[in-house]
Tab-separated table of C-alpha atoms in Angstrom:
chain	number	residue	atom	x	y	z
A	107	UNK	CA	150.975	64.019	95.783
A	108	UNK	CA	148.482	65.454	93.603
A	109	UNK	CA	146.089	68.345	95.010
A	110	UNK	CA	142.660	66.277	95.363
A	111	UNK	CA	144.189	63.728	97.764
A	112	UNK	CA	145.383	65.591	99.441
A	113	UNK	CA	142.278	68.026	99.997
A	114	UNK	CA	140.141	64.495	100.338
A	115	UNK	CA	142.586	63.795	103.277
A	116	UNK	CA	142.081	67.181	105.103
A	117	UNK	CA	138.782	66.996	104.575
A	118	UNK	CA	138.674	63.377	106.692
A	119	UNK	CA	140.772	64.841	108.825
A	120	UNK	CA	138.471	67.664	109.565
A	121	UNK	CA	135.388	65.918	109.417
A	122	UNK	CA	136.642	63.591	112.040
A	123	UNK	CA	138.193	65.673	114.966
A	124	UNK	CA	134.776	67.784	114.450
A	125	UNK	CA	132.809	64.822	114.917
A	126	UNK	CA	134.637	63.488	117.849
A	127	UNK	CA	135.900	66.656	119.885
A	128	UNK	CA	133.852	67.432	123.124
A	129	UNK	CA	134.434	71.184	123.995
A	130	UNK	CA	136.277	71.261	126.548
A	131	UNK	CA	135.696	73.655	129.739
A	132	UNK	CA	136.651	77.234	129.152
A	133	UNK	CA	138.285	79.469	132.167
A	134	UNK	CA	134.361	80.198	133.153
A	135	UNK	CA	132.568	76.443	133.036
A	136	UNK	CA	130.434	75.739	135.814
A	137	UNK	CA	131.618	73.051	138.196
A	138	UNK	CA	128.862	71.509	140.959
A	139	UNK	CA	129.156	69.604	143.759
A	140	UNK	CA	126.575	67.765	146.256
A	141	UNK	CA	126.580	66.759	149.952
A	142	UNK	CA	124.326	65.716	152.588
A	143	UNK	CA	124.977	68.344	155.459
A	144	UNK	CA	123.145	67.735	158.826
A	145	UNK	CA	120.483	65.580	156.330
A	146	UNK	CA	120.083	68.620	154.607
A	147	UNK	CA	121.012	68.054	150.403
A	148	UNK	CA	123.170	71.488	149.534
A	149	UNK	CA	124.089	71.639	146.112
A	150	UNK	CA	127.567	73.815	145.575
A	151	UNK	CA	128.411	75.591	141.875
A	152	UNK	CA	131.149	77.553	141.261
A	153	UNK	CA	132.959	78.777	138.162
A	154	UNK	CA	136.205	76.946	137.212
A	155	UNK	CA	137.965	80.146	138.372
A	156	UNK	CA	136.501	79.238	142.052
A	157	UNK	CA	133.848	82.625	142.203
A	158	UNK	CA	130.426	81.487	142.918
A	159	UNK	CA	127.810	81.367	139.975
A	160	UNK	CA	125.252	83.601	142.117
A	161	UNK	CA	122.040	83.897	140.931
A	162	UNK	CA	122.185	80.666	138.846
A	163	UNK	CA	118.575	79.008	138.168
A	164	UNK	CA	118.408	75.520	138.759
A	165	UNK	CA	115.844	73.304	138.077
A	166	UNK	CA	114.705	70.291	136.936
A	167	UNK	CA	114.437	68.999	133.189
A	168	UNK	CA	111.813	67.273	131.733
A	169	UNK	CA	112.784	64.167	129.880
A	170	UNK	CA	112.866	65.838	125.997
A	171	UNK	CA	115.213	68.167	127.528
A	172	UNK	CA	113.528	71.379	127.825
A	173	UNK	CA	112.985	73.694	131.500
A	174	UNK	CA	111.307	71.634	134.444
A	175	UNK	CA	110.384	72.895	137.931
A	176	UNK	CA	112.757	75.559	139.446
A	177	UNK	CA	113.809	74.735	142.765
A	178	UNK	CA	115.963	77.987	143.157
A	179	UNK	CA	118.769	80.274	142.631
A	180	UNK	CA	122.340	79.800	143.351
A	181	UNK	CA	122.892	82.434	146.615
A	182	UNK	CA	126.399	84.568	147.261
A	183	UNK	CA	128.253	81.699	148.481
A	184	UNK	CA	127.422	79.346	145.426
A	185	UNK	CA	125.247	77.211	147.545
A	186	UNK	CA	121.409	76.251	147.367
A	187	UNK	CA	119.598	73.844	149.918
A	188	UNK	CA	117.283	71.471	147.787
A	189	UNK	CA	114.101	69.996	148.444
A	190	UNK	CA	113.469	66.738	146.733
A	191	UNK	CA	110.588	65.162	148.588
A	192	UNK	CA	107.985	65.371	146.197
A	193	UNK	CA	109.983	64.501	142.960
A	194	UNK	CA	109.045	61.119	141.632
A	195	UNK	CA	111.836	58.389	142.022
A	196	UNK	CA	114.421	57.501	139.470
A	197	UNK	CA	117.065	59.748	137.461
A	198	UNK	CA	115.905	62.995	137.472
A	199	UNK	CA	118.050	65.785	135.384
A	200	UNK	CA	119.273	69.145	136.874
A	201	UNK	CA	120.718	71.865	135.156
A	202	UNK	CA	122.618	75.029	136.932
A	203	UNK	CA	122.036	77.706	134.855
A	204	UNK	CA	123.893	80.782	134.938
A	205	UNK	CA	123.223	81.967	131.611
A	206	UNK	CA	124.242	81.031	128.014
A	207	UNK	CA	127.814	78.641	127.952
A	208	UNK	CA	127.709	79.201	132.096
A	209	UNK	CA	125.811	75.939	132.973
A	210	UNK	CA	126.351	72.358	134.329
A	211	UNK	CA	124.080	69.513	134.287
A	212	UNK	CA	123.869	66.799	136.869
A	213	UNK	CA	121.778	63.553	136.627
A	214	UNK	CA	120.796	62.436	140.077
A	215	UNK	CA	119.764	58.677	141.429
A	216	UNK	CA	116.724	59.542	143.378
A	217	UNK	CA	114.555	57.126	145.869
A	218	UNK	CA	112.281	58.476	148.215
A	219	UNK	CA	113.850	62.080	148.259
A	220	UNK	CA	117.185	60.810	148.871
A	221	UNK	CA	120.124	61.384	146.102
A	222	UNK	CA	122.681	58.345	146.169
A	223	UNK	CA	125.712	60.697	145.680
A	224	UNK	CA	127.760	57.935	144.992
A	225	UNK	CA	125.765	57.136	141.792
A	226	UNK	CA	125.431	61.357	140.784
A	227	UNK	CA	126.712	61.715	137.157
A	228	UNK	CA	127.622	64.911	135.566
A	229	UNK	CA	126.991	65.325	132.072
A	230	UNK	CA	128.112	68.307	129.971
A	231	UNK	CA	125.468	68.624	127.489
A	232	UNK	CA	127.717	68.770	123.761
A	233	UNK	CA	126.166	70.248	120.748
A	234	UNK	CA	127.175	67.216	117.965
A	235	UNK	CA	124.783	68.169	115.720
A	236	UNK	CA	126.833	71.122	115.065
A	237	UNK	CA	129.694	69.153	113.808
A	238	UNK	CA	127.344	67.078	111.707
A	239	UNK	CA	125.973	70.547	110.232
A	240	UNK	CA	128.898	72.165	109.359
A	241	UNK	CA	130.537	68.556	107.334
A	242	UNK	CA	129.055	69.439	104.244
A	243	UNK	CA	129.881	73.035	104.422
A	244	UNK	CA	133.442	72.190	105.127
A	245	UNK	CA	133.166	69.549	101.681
A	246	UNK	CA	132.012	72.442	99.849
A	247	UNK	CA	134.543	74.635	100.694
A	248	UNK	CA	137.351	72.128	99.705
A	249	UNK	CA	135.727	71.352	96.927
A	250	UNK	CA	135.346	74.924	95.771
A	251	UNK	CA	139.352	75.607	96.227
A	252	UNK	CA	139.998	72.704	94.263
A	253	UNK	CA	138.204	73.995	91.388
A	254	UNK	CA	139.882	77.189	91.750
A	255	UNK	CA	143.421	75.608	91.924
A	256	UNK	CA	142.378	73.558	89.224
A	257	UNK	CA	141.557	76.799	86.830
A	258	UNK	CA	144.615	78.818	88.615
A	259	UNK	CA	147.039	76.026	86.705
A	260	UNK	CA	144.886	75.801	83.345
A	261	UNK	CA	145.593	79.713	83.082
């Protein structure tokens, strides 16, 4: 097979798993967990390895995205009481943040300051646009070696 299909090929190849792959959780993602206790809402985030992400902000996002309202920090035994009383109703956004590639996001069914934790979603919040940045790098590249392949066998 000559060299160009070849390179096309990897290059689909590339272009594709980079397009599709989510990252995947490394050995220190966040992990968070909800529950009603004694009408109470206690949110729960630990670190994959099981350690408690003290300290972690969390608050609420705005709908572009960017920081909302803290409601508090993650305490020694990975737990926070929240109050959620005077947040308007609907799907409100809340991200545990304990610091860059340490954070978890959680969209939450709200009605009258009561979460439906049956309907609680967690969303990991991928960077695709990075995938979508680096495609034409990774066709200039290939196209690059085939040129110098190309003038490696005319010499």
């Amino acid at each position: 097979m000559p060299l160009w299909p070849r390179l096309c090929a990897l290059s689909a190849v590339a272009l594709i798993s980079g397009v599709i792959h989510q990252p995947s959780a490394d050995a220190h993602g966040v992990e968070s967990s909800l529950r009603y206790l004694e009408g109470q809402l206690e949110l729960t985030s630990s670190f994959s390895t099981g350690e408690p992400v003290e300290g972690a902000v969390v608050r609420l996002l705005q709908a572009d995205g960017s920081a909302g309202e803290e409601l508090g920090t993650i305490d020694a035994d990975g737990r926070l009481q929240l109050q959620l009383s005077a947040v308007e109703d609907g799907l409100v956004d809340l991200q545990v943040d304990g610091g860059p590639g340490h954070r978890d996001y959680l969209t939450l069914p709200l009605q009258q300051g009561v979460v439906n934790l049956d309907e609680v979603v967690e969303t990991p919040k991928p960077l695709p646009w990075i995938a979508w940045l680096s495609a034409p790098a990774l066709l200039g590249l290939v196209r690059t070696m085939a040129k110098v392949r190309g003038h490696d066998r005319d010499h």
